Short mmCIF file of C-alpha atoms in Angstrom, two decimals:
data_model
loop_
_atom_site.label_atom_id
_atom_site.label_comp_id
_atom_site.label_asym_id
_atom_site.label_seq_id
_atom_site.Cartn_x
_atom_site.Cartn_y
_atom_site.Cartn_z
CA MET M 1 -24.93 13.81 82.17
CA ILE M 2 -25.66 14.00 85.43
CA ARG M 3 -27.74 16.81 85.20
CA LYS M 4 -29.87 14.99 81.90
CA PHE M 5 -30.02 11.91 84.18
CA MET M 6 -31.44 14.22 86.74
CA GLU M 7 -34.17 15.87 84.90
CA GLY M 8 -35.24 12.59 83.83
CA VAL M 9 -35.71 11.56 87.43
CA ILE M 10 -37.45 14.69 88.20
CA ASP M 11 -39.52 14.94 85.02
CA LYS M 12 -40.85 10.94 86.28
CA PHE M 13 -42.40 12.40 89.22
CA ARG M 14 -43.78 15.37 87.46
CA LYS M 15 -45.46 13.81 84.90
CA SER M 16 -46.78 11.08 87.49
CA GLU M 17 -47.78 14.07 89.57
CA SER M 18 -50.03 15.84 86.48
CA GLU M 19 -51.90 12.18 86.25
CA VAL M 20 -53.16 12.69 89.58
CA VAL M 21 -56.32 14.41 88.49
CA ASN M 22 -57.66 15.21 92.10
CA MET M 23 -55.06 16.97 93.62
CA GLN M 24 -56.69 18.82 96.62
CA SER M 25 -55.70 17.17 100.01
CA ASP M 26 -56.46 18.48 103.64
CA PHE M 27 -53.35 20.36 104.70
CA ASP M 28 -53.69 19.69 108.45
CA ASN M 29 -53.83 16.05 107.60
CA GLN M 30 -51.10 16.00 105.25
CA SER M 31 -47.27 16.97 105.93
CA SER M 32 -44.22 16.40 103.96
CA GLN M 33 -43.21 13.70 106.06
CA ASN M 34 -45.54 11.45 103.61
CA TYR M 35 -42.81 11.94 101.23
CA LYS M 36 -39.09 11.13 100.66
CA GLY M 37 -37.88 14.62 100.65
CA ARG M 38 -38.27 17.14 102.70
CA LEU M 39 -39.59 21.08 103.11
CA PHE M 40 -38.27 23.80 105.02
CA VAL M 41 -39.75 27.26 104.79
CA VAL M 42 -38.42 30.69 105.95
CA GLU M 43 -41.09 33.37 106.69
CA GLY M 44 -41.04 37.07 107.78
CA CYS M 45 -41.52 40.65 107.14
CA ASP M 46 -39.29 42.24 104.56
CA GLY M 47 -36.17 43.12 105.80
CA SER M 48 -36.20 40.35 108.52
CA GLY M 49 -32.94 38.71 106.94
CA LYS M 50 -34.48 35.44 106.29
CA SER M 51 -33.71 35.08 102.56
CA THR M 52 -29.78 35.52 103.69
CA GLN M 53 -30.50 32.67 106.49
CA LEU M 54 -31.94 30.47 103.76
CA HIS M 55 -28.96 30.75 101.24
CA LEU M 56 -26.51 30.15 104.14
CA LEU M 57 -28.49 27.18 105.05
CA ARG M 58 -28.74 26.01 101.79
CA ARG M 59 -24.66 25.98 101.63
CA TYR M 60 -24.54 24.05 104.79
CA LEU M 61 -26.65 21.46 103.34
CA GLU M 62 -25.05 21.12 100.06
CA GLY M 63 -22.01 21.25 102.09
CA LYS M 64 -22.86 18.08 103.54
CA GLY M 65 -23.86 16.37 100.46
CA TYR M 66 -27.38 16.36 100.40
CA PRO M 67 -29.75 17.22 97.29
CA VAL M 68 -31.43 20.60 97.76
CA TYR M 69 -33.98 22.54 96.00
CA PHE M 70 -34.35 25.96 96.35
CA THR M 71 -37.79 28.03 95.48
CA THR M 72 -38.56 31.59 96.15
CA TRP M 73 -42.18 32.95 96.20
CA ASN M 74 -43.59 34.50 92.93
CA SER M 75 -40.86 32.58 90.74
CA SER M 76 -43.44 30.52 88.39
CA GLU M 77 -42.56 31.88 85.08
CA LEU M 78 -46.12 31.36 83.87
CA VAL M 79 -48.22 33.58 85.53
CA LYS M 80 -45.58 36.22 86.42
CA ASN M 81 -46.35 38.16 83.59
CA ALA M 82 -50.29 38.51 84.32
CA THR M 83 -49.32 39.40 87.99
CA LYS M 84 -46.77 42.07 86.52
CA ILE M 85 -49.45 43.61 84.19
CA ALA M 86 -51.94 43.57 86.73
CA LYS M 87 -49.96 45.42 88.97
CA LYS M 88 -48.99 47.85 86.86
CA LYS M 89 -52.33 48.74 86.26
CA ASN M 90 -53.40 48.83 89.78
CA LEU M 91 -57.05 47.47 89.19
CA LEU M 92 -56.99 44.30 91.25
CA THR M 93 -59.44 44.00 94.30
CA PRO M 94 -57.74 42.07 96.86
CA THR M 95 -59.68 38.92 96.04
CA THR M 96 -58.37 38.67 92.30
CA PHE M 97 -55.26 39.85 93.64
CA CYS M 98 -55.49 36.83 96.01
CA LEU M 99 -56.42 34.16 93.19
CA ILE M 100 -53.76 35.47 90.59
CA HIS M 101 -51.13 35.07 93.55
CA ALA M 102 -52.91 31.68 94.50
CA SER M 103 -52.81 30.25 90.46
CA ASP M 104 -48.85 31.10 90.14
CA PHE M 105 -48.34 29.40 93.59
CA ALA M 106 -50.12 26.41 92.54
CA ASP M 107 -48.33 26.04 89.27
CA ARG M 108 -44.77 26.38 90.97
CA TYR M 109 -45.96 23.94 93.58
CA GLU M 110 -47.35 21.47 91.33
CA LYS M 111 -44.24 21.73 88.90
CA GLN M 112 -41.47 22.47 91.09
CA ILE M 113 -42.06 21.69 94.73
CA LEU M 114 -44.03 18.53 94.68
CA PRO M 115 -41.76 16.58 92.52
CA HIS M 116 -38.91 17.18 94.31
CA LEU M 117 -40.21 16.50 97.24
CA LYS M 118 -41.44 13.08 96.04
CA ALA M 119 -38.23 12.52 94.54
CA GLY M 120 -36.46 13.23 98.02
CA TYR M 121 -35.08 16.34 97.53
CA ILE M 122 -34.47 18.94 100.60
CA VAL M 123 -36.73 21.69 99.26
CA LEU M 124 -36.07 25.36 100.77
CA ALA M 125 -38.80 27.71 100.14
CA ASP M 126 -37.92 31.10 100.67
CA ARG M 127 -41.65 31.69 101.78
CA TYR M 128 -44.44 29.66 101.41
CA ILE M 129 -48.37 29.89 101.92
CA TYR M 130 -48.12 31.79 105.10
CA THR M 131 -46.96 34.79 102.80
CA ALA M 132 -49.94 34.89 100.97
CA TRP M 133 -52.21 34.35 104.16
CA ALA M 134 -50.33 37.31 105.75
CA ARG M 135 -50.57 39.57 102.78
CA ASP M 136 -54.21 38.60 102.00
CA ALA M 137 -55.41 38.77 105.69
CA ALA M 138 -53.35 42.22 105.73
CA ARG M 139 -55.56 43.40 102.78
CA GLY M 140 -58.74 42.05 104.70
CA VAL M 141 -59.60 38.95 102.89
CA GLU M 142 -61.34 36.68 104.98
CA ILE M 143 -58.40 34.17 106.04
CA ASP M 144 -60.51 30.99 105.87
CA TRP M 145 -61.17 31.41 102.56
CA VAL M 146 -57.44 31.95 101.60
CA LYS M 147 -56.65 28.94 103.84
CA ASN M 148 -58.91 26.88 101.83
CA ILE M 149 -57.46 28.01 98.65
CA TYR M 150 -54.18 27.18 99.66
CA SER M 151 -55.51 23.77 101.17
CA PHE M 152 -54.04 21.79 97.89
CA ALA M 153 -50.58 22.50 99.63
CA ILE M 154 -48.93 20.04 102.31
CA LYS M 155 -47.89 21.49 105.42
CA PRO M 156 -44.08 21.80 105.42
CA THR M 157 -41.83 19.88 107.42
CA ALA M 158 -41.25 22.82 109.46
CA ALA M 159 -41.42 26.62 109.23
CA PHE M 160 -39.46 29.40 110.53
CA TYR M 161 -40.49 32.54 111.28
CA PHE M 162 -37.72 35.53 111.56
CA ARG M 163 -38.88 37.67 113.87
CA ALA M 164 -38.26 41.36 114.25
CA PRO M 165 -39.51 44.56 115.86
CA LEU M 166 -41.34 46.51 112.86
CA GLU M 167 -38.90 49.40 113.26
CA ILE M 168 -35.93 47.30 112.87
CA SER M 169 -37.00 45.62 109.15
CA ILE M 170 -38.51 48.72 108.15
CA ASP M 171 -35.11 50.44 108.41
CA ARG M 172 -33.45 47.62 106.72
CA ILE M 173 -35.69 47.79 103.89
CA LEU M 174 -36.20 51.80 104.05
CA SER M 175 -32.32 52.16 104.01
CA GLY M 176 -31.58 49.68 101.47
CA ARG M 177 -34.31 50.06 98.71
CA PRO M 178 -35.87 53.52 98.70
CA GLN M 179 -38.16 52.82 95.85
CA LEU M 180 -41.24 51.02 97.11
CA LYS M 181 -43.44 49.38 95.01
CA PHE M 182 -47.13 49.95 95.02
CA HIS M 183 -48.59 46.97 96.19
CA GLU M 184 -45.51 46.01 98.09
CA ALA M 185 -46.32 49.37 100.23
CA GLY M 186 -50.29 48.11 100.25
CA MET M 187 -50.86 51.19 98.72
CA ASP M 188 -53.61 49.60 97.28
CA LEU M 189 -55.48 49.97 100.85
CA LYS M 190 -55.38 53.49 100.99
CA LEU M 191 -53.86 52.94 103.96
CA SER M 192 -51.96 56.63 103.55
CA ASN M 193 -50.77 58.76 100.61
CA ASN M 194 -47.54 58.61 101.70
CA ILE M 195 -45.58 55.21 100.37
CA GLU M 196 -43.57 55.27 102.96
CA GLU M 197 -46.02 55.70 105.52
CA SER M 198 -48.35 53.09 103.87
CA PHE M 199 -45.69 50.47 104.03
CA LYS M 200 -45.02 50.99 107.58
CA ILE M 201 -48.63 50.62 108.43
CA PHE M 202 -48.90 47.72 105.70
CA GLN M 203 -46.14 45.87 107.45
CA GLY M 204 -47.50 46.22 110.81
CA LEU M 205 -50.28 44.52 109.33
CA ILE M 206 -48.73 41.66 108.00
CA LYS M 207 -46.90 41.51 111.27
CA ASP M 208 -49.57 40.89 113.17
CA GLN M 209 -50.94 38.13 110.93
CA TYR M 210 -47.33 36.34 111.49
CA ASP M 211 -47.29 36.77 115.30
CA SER M 212 -50.90 35.09 115.04
CA MET M 213 -49.68 32.40 113.20
CA ILE M 214 -46.65 31.28 115.65
CA GLU M 215 -49.17 29.38 117.88
CA ASN M 216 -51.66 28.50 115.43
CA GLU M 217 -49.63 27.19 112.60
CA GLY M 218 -46.31 25.91 114.83
CA LEU M 219 -44.24 28.57 113.40
CA ILE M 220 -40.76 28.23 114.68
CA VAL M 221 -39.96 31.47 115.66
CA ILE M 222 -35.81 32.87 115.35
CA ASP M 223 -34.75 35.98 116.83
CA ALA M 224 -34.09 38.21 113.63
CA THR M 225 -32.35 40.73 116.17
CA LEU M 226 -29.62 38.25 116.67
CA LYS M 227 -26.23 37.94 114.86
CA ILE M 228 -26.35 36.40 111.61
CA GLU M 229 -24.20 33.77 112.65
CA GLU M 230 -26.03 33.12 115.80
CA GLN M 231 -29.25 32.72 113.85
CA GLN M 232 -27.47 30.52 111.48
CA ARG M 233 -26.36 28.35 114.33
CA LEU M 234 -29.75 28.23 115.63
CA PHE M 235 -31.23 27.60 112.19
CA ARG M 236 -29.09 24.83 111.96
CA LYS M 237 -29.41 23.21 115.10
CA TYR M 238 -33.25 23.11 114.27
CA ILE M 239 -32.40 21.54 110.91
CA ASP M 240 -30.43 18.92 111.68
CA GLU M 241 -32.98 17.87 114.42
CA PHE M 242 -35.58 17.52 111.54
CA LEU M 243 -33.21 15.80 109.26
CA LYS M 244 -32.37 12.97 111.79
CA ASP M 245 -34.96 10.36 110.18
CA TYR M 246 -33.85 11.76 106.38
CA THR M 247 -32.03 9.69 104.41
CA VAL M 248 -30.98 10.61 100.71
CA PRO M 249 -32.48 8.51 97.80
CA GLU M 250 -29.67 6.35 96.23
CA TYR M 251 -30.76 7.79 93.03
CA LEU M 252 -30.06 11.18 94.33
CA SER M 253 -26.74 10.44 96.12
CA ILE M 254 -24.94 11.26 93.22
CA ILE M 255 -26.08 14.89 92.91
CA GLY M 256 -24.79 15.54 96.69
CA LYS M 257 -21.07 14.44 95.45
CA GLU M 258 -21.20 16.61 92.69
CA ASN M 259 -22.30 19.51 94.87
CA THR M 260 -19.69 18.90 97.22
CA SER M 261 -17.04 19.00 94.67
CA GLN M 262 -18.24 22.34 93.28
CA LEU M 263 -18.00 23.94 96.81
CA MET O 1 -73.93 62.46 77.20
CA ILE O 2 -75.98 60.11 78.40
CA ARG O 3 -73.34 57.66 77.68
CA LYS O 4 -71.13 59.61 80.00
CA PHE O 5 -73.37 60.56 82.70
CA MET O 6 -74.14 56.56 83.20
CA GLU O 7 -70.56 55.82 83.07
CA GLY O 8 -70.15 58.22 85.99
CA VAL O 9 -73.05 56.23 88.03
CA ILE O 10 -71.44 53.15 87.39
CA ASP O 11 -68.00 54.22 88.16
CA LYS O 12 -69.64 55.55 91.53
CA PHE O 13 -70.82 51.91 92.56
CA ARG O 14 -67.34 50.70 91.31
CA LYS O 15 -65.18 52.54 93.31
CA SER O 16 -67.37 52.04 96.73
CA GLU O 17 -66.70 48.28 95.61
CA SER O 18 -63.22 48.77 95.30
CA GLU O 19 -63.03 50.43 98.80
CA VAL O 20 -64.94 46.91 100.34
CA VAL O 21 -61.80 45.29 101.88
CA ASN O 22 -63.46 42.41 103.08
CA MET O 23 -65.13 40.81 99.54
CA GLN O 24 -66.03 37.34 100.62
CA SER O 25 -69.46 36.29 101.34
CA ASP O 26 -71.64 33.44 101.69
CA PHE O 27 -72.74 32.10 98.76
CA ASP O 28 -75.69 30.21 100.38
CA ASN O 29 -76.82 33.52 102.76
CA GLN O 30 -76.74 35.92 100.10
CA SER O 31 -78.35 36.58 96.96
CA SER O 32 -78.81 39.10 94.08
CA GLN O 33 -82.17 39.97 95.77
CA ASN O 34 -80.01 41.96 98.05
CA TYR O 35 -79.32 44.62 95.59
CA LYS O 36 -81.44 46.79 93.48
CA GLY O 37 -80.62 44.85 90.10
CA ARG O 38 -81.44 41.61 88.97
CA LEU O 39 -79.01 38.46 87.93
CA PHE O 40 -79.99 35.85 85.34
CA VAL O 41 -77.59 33.23 84.07
CA VAL O 42 -77.64 30.46 81.62
CA GLU O 43 -75.95 27.49 81.56
CA GLY O 44 -75.46 24.46 79.56
CA CYS O 45 -73.22 22.28 77.27
CA ASP O 46 -71.68 23.65 74.40
CA GLY O 47 -73.92 23.50 71.91
CA SER O 48 -77.31 23.80 74.08
CA GLY O 49 -78.37 26.65 72.29
CA LYS O 50 -78.21 29.49 75.43
CA SER O 51 -76.27 31.76 74.05
CA THR O 52 -79.24 32.19 71.53
CA GLN O 53 -81.74 32.22 74.04
CA LEU O 54 -79.91 34.88 75.89
CA HIS O 55 -79.55 36.83 73.11
CA LEU O 56 -83.09 36.72 72.33
CA LEU O 57 -83.78 37.52 75.74
CA ARG O 58 -81.44 40.34 75.79
CA ARG O 59 -83.73 42.21 72.93
CA TYR O 60 -87.05 41.17 74.75
CA LEU O 61 -85.78 43.08 78.13
CA GLU O 62 -84.14 46.15 76.02
CA GLY O 63 -87.58 46.40 74.22
CA LYS O 64 -89.64 46.50 77.55
CA GLY O 65 -87.18 49.83 78.23
CA TYR O 66 -85.23 48.20 80.83
CA PRO O 67 -81.47 48.50 81.71
CA VAL O 68 -79.46 45.49 80.67
CA TYR O 69 -76.08 44.52 81.35
CA PHE O 70 -75.07 41.42 79.09
CA THR O 71 -71.53 39.82 80.18
CA THR O 72 -70.06 36.15 79.01
CA TRP O 73 -67.79 33.91 80.71
CA ASN O 74 -63.97 34.70 80.09
CA SER O 75 -64.24 38.20 79.07
CA SER O 76 -62.06 39.85 81.32
CA GLU O 77 -59.23 41.44 79.69
CA LEU O 78 -56.94 41.17 82.35
CA VAL O 79 -56.30 37.90 82.83
CA LYS O 80 -57.44 36.77 79.43
CA ASN O 81 -53.77 36.81 78.09
CA ALA O 82 -52.32 34.71 80.72
CA THR O 83 -55.32 32.06 80.24
CA LYS O 84 -54.12 32.14 76.35
CA ILE O 85 -50.50 31.75 76.87
CA ALA O 86 -51.12 29.17 79.86
CA LYS O 87 -53.53 27.26 77.62
CA LYS O 88 -51.12 27.15 74.72
CA LYS O 89 -48.22 25.56 76.92
CA ASN O 90 -50.33 23.28 78.07
CA LEU O 91 -48.80 22.85 81.30
CA LEU O 92 -50.99 23.71 83.60
CA THR O 93 -52.69 21.35 86.26
CA PRO O 94 -56.21 21.33 86.79
CA THR O 95 -55.45 23.14 90.08
CA THR O 96 -53.94 25.97 88.53
CA PHE O 97 -56.33 25.81 85.68
CA CYS O 98 -59.23 26.44 88.19
CA LEU O 99 -57.45 29.08 90.03
CA ILE O 100 -56.53 31.37 86.86
CA HIS O 101 -59.95 30.86 85.80
CA ALA O 102 -61.21 32.06 88.92
CA SER O 103 -58.98 35.08 88.96
CA ASP O 104 -60.49 36.09 85.99
CA PHE O 105 -63.99 35.69 86.89
CA ALA O 106 -63.22 37.42 90.12
CA ASP O 107 -62.06 40.54 88.05
CA ARG O 108 -65.07 40.66 86.05
CA TYR O 109 -67.27 40.06 88.90
CA GLU O 110 -66.00 42.70 90.78
CA LYS O 111 -65.57 45.38 88.20
CA GLN O 112 -68.51 44.51 85.94
CA ILE O 113 -71.16 42.76 87.20
CA LEU O 114 -71.60 43.38 91.09
CA PRO O 115 -71.35 47.30 90.30
CA HIS O 116 -74.09 46.90 87.58
CA LEU O 117 -76.23 44.85 90.12
CA LYS O 118 -75.73 47.49 92.87
CA ALA O 119 -76.72 50.11 90.32
CA GLY O 120 -80.00 48.50 89.48
CA TYR O 121 -79.11 46.81 86.01
CA ILE O 122 -80.51 43.16 84.93
CA VAL O 123 -77.41 41.33 84.43
CA LEU O 124 -77.72 38.59 81.75
CA ALA O 125 -74.58 36.22 82.53
CA ASP O 126 -73.99 33.99 79.48
CA ARG O 127 -72.36 31.05 81.92
CA TYR O 128 -71.64 32.10 85.50
CA ILE O 129 -70.10 30.09 88.67
CA TYR O 130 -71.88 26.84 87.62
CA THR O 131 -69.73 26.53 84.52
CA ALA O 132 -66.88 26.91 86.76
CA TRP O 133 -67.85 24.39 89.41
CA ALA O 134 -68.66 21.85 86.13
CA ARG O 135 -65.58 22.19 84.41
CA ASP O 136 -63.41 21.80 87.51
CA ALA O 137 -65.24 18.98 88.78
CA ALA O 138 -65.20 17.26 85.47
CA ARG O 139 -61.16 17.60 85.41
CA GLY O 140 -61.41 15.90 88.57
CA VAL O 141 -60.65 18.75 91.42
CA GLU O 142 -62.85 18.65 94.21
CA ILE O 143 -66.26 20.43 94.11
CA ASP O 144 -66.11 21.52 97.29
CA TRP O 145 -62.67 23.31 96.96
CA VAL O 146 -64.25 24.55 93.86
CA LYS O 147 -67.34 26.12 95.34
CA ASN O 148 -65.27 27.84 98.60
CA ILE O 149 -62.84 29.67 95.78
CA TYR O 150 -66.14 31.12 94.07
CA SER O 151 -68.09 31.59 97.19
CA PHE O 152 -67.35 35.48 96.80
CA ALA O 153 -70.13 35.65 94.30
CA ILE O 154 -73.61 36.11 95.14
CA LYS O 155 -76.56 33.19 94.02
CA PRO O 156 -78.35 34.43 90.91
CA THR O 157 -81.96 35.63 90.90
CA ALA O 158 -82.01 32.70 88.86
CA ALA O 159 -80.23 30.33 86.90
CA PHE O 160 -81.22 28.52 83.97
CA TYR O 161 -79.83 25.27 82.58
CA PHE O 162 -80.65 24.66 78.80
CA ARG O 163 -80.57 20.91 78.73
CA ALA O 164 -79.87 18.32 75.75
CA PRO O 165 -79.18 15.08 75.38
CA LEU O 166 -75.59 14.84 74.78
CA GLU O 167 -75.64 13.74 71.15
CA ILE O 168 -77.70 16.56 70.20
CA SER O 169 -75.36 19.46 71.62
CA ILE O 170 -72.58 17.15 70.53
CA ASP O 171 -73.82 17.12 66.95
CA ARG O 172 -74.65 21.02 66.80
CA ILE O 173 -70.89 21.92 67.92
CA LEU O 174 -68.98 19.42 65.75
CA SER O 175 -70.73 20.26 62.31
CA GLY O 176 -70.44 23.92 62.99
CA ARG O 177 -66.62 24.10 64.48
CA PRO O 178 -64.83 21.17 63.34
CA GLN O 179 -61.67 22.92 64.99
CA LEU O 180 -61.98 21.73 68.42
CA LYS O 181 -59.29 23.54 71.22
CA PHE O 182 -57.22 21.50 73.29
CA HIS O 183 -58.71 22.28 76.80
CA GLU O 184 -62.00 22.72 75.37
CA ALA O 185 -61.90 18.95 74.14
CA GLY O 186 -60.77 17.68 77.76
CA MET O 187 -57.56 16.49 76.00
CA ASP O 188 -55.60 17.27 79.34
CA LEU O 189 -57.23 14.87 80.81
CA LYS O 190 -56.14 12.36 78.50
CA LEU O 191 -59.32 10.88 77.90
CA SER O 192 -58.47 9.66 74.73
CA ASN O 193 -56.21 10.63 71.72
CA ASN O 194 -58.78 11.60 69.38
CA ILE O 195 -59.49 15.13 70.04
CA GLU O 196 -63.29 14.75 69.12
CA GLU O 197 -63.75 11.28 71.14
CA SER O 198 -62.05 13.29 74.29
CA PHE O 199 -64.44 16.13 73.57
CA LYS O 200 -67.56 13.68 73.73
CA ILE O 201 -66.21 11.67 76.88
CA PHE O 202 -65.36 15.31 78.41
CA GLN O 203 -69.07 17.05 77.63
CA GLY O 204 -70.36 13.81 78.90
CA LEU O 205 -68.79 14.36 82.16
CA ILE O 206 -69.69 18.37 82.44
CA LYS O 207 -73.61 17.20 81.54
CA ASP O 208 -73.19 14.89 84.59
CA GLN O 209 -72.25 17.63 86.70
CA TYR O 210 -74.98 20.44 85.53
CA ASP O 211 -77.48 17.31 86.03
CA SER O 212 -76.74 17.13 89.71
CA MET O 213 -77.00 20.69 90.09
CA ILE O 214 -80.36 20.74 89.12
CA GLU O 215 -81.77 19.66 92.56
CA ASN O 216 -78.62 20.86 94.77
CA GLU O 217 -78.63 24.33 92.91
CA GLY O 218 -81.81 25.03 92.08
CA LEU O 219 -80.98 25.32 88.49
CA ILE O 220 -84.58 25.84 86.30
CA VAL O 221 -84.07 23.51 83.59
CA ILE O 222 -85.22 24.29 79.89
CA ASP O 223 -85.81 21.60 77.56
CA ALA O 224 -83.04 22.65 74.95
CA THR O 225 -84.38 20.19 71.89
CA LEU O 226 -87.62 22.33 71.98
CA LYS O 227 -88.00 24.95 69.07
CA ILE O 228 -86.28 28.00 69.89
CA GLU O 229 -89.71 30.34 69.78
CA GLU O 230 -90.92 27.63 72.28
CA GLN O 231 -87.56 28.09 74.38
CA GLN O 232 -88.00 31.35 74.41
CA ARG O 233 -91.57 31.75 75.40
CA LEU O 234 -91.04 29.56 78.68
CA PHE O 235 -87.67 31.60 79.19
CA ARG O 236 -89.73 34.99 79.25
CA LYS O 237 -92.58 33.54 81.22
CA TYR O 238 -90.14 32.97 83.95
CA ILE O 239 -88.18 36.22 83.66
CA ASP O 240 -91.30 38.08 83.69
CA GLU O 241 -92.37 36.00 87.02
CA PHE O 242 -88.77 36.89 88.37
CA LEU O 243 -88.93 40.89 87.58
CA LYS O 244 -92.16 41.36 89.16
CA ASP O 245 -91.14 43.09 91.90
CA TYR O 246 -88.30 44.77 90.24
CA THR O 247 -88.45 48.43 89.46
CA VAL O 248 -85.94 50.78 87.29
CA PRO O 249 -83.79 52.94 89.53
CA GLU O 250 -84.86 56.64 88.18
CA TYR O 251 -81.45 57.63 87.34
CA LEU O 252 -81.18 54.31 84.92
CA SER O 253 -84.85 54.88 83.46
CA ILE O 254 -83.30 57.45 80.74
CA ILE O 255 -81.19 53.83 79.49
CA GLY O 256 -84.25 52.09 78.73
CA LYS O 257 -85.93 54.90 76.85
CA GLU O 258 -82.78 55.30 74.81
CA ASN O 259 -82.63 51.75 73.93
CA THR O 260 -86.22 51.57 72.85
CA SER O 261 -86.05 54.28 70.59
CA GLN O 262 -82.80 52.31 68.88
CA LEU O 263 -84.93 49.68 68.07
#
């Protein structure tokens, strides 16, 4: 019953959203502070351990009774199939590749992220627009063009960059998942005929992009070489600070209690 | 054998294209004049008769022995399925709708239009980026954002706007194809519960966009209420003028001769 009630609440925000015809907004002039909810995002190279950190943060926030909405990159059902087929075919130019991912993100943003933010949730995003910026720029697509495409998405409350030396994140990936995917390894860029070698070069290009965003976009750096517990302690400290002025909307407080009882 | 040879030529241009990593270009600073080929596009509301005019032009140019490449809006196989599924589900916001169409166009542009232009073909496009601009703007998407997305596509040699009073083009459509599609009629904008009424209002919004582009984008207007023969006569006069400095590349001249013999 609670679930049904909440679906109704979210649906209300979603509907009001779909009626807003002009969706574009100036990324720099708008932030999630304009909404009842908060948006925290984690970024970093594959193997940086950011997903683990976000998972632990989610547990922490739910334990505190907060209404949390969790979302990951490329989770939209709608365009997923197209991206998969396209990737398999290995036919896409960087421009098309960028636009397909942007379609996917726009769908997820306007149907999931934004309605939950408006409804007052704490939205946790495992990768956000910075992932697209970094990957597309690493593919040689003009960064200003990419940024403009994603300008419909608001600036998050805070974006955390889990930063590790390239060798460490690469080692973590290569030791755990030896079957690299074609585009994941940047093979479309013809950096190397060897997929592992290509992956290493491509991850380096992505890391360069992230590094340049620290200052330009105000990413908060967390040293991903620290112990998991230590990273989480730092992470929570930042989050607690950002949540100082956050209050759970009354109509959502029931969610928190429900979650707590499940822990 | 000739076909095989030509596929090799086009493939050569296509491959060199896929190796160009930075694809974006300033629309205003670049035009198809930079390539060996020429790009002519027709635009206008549904029912304006532009497709008939382009078909007749194609016959004319092929008859003259020119190598012609013909392309229509939304003909890319790659994203077609995604768009279809998405349209059926009627779940897309204008932003996502815009981005999916842009993906589709980017794929077609970089795999078909650009390689043929570089190879020296006369490319005839039944709808081009102006269609996207007009439709997306009619859906309330910010026009500058849309224009920037499509900035990777070059300005055509000439764009022709087949302009008819709204009642005429609407009558042509409604008398010929009474089964209007949901998005075609702009039903997603909730302009009216009646699909025909919605179609009429939506076409009016699109026409307003086209009208504003005449001056801003230098569209060449052809009066679509004239007799078919008269429109074609005017159309060809313009095209002949634009082709004055065009020469068929030697490696393509064989195509023209082949086409002529088929007429």
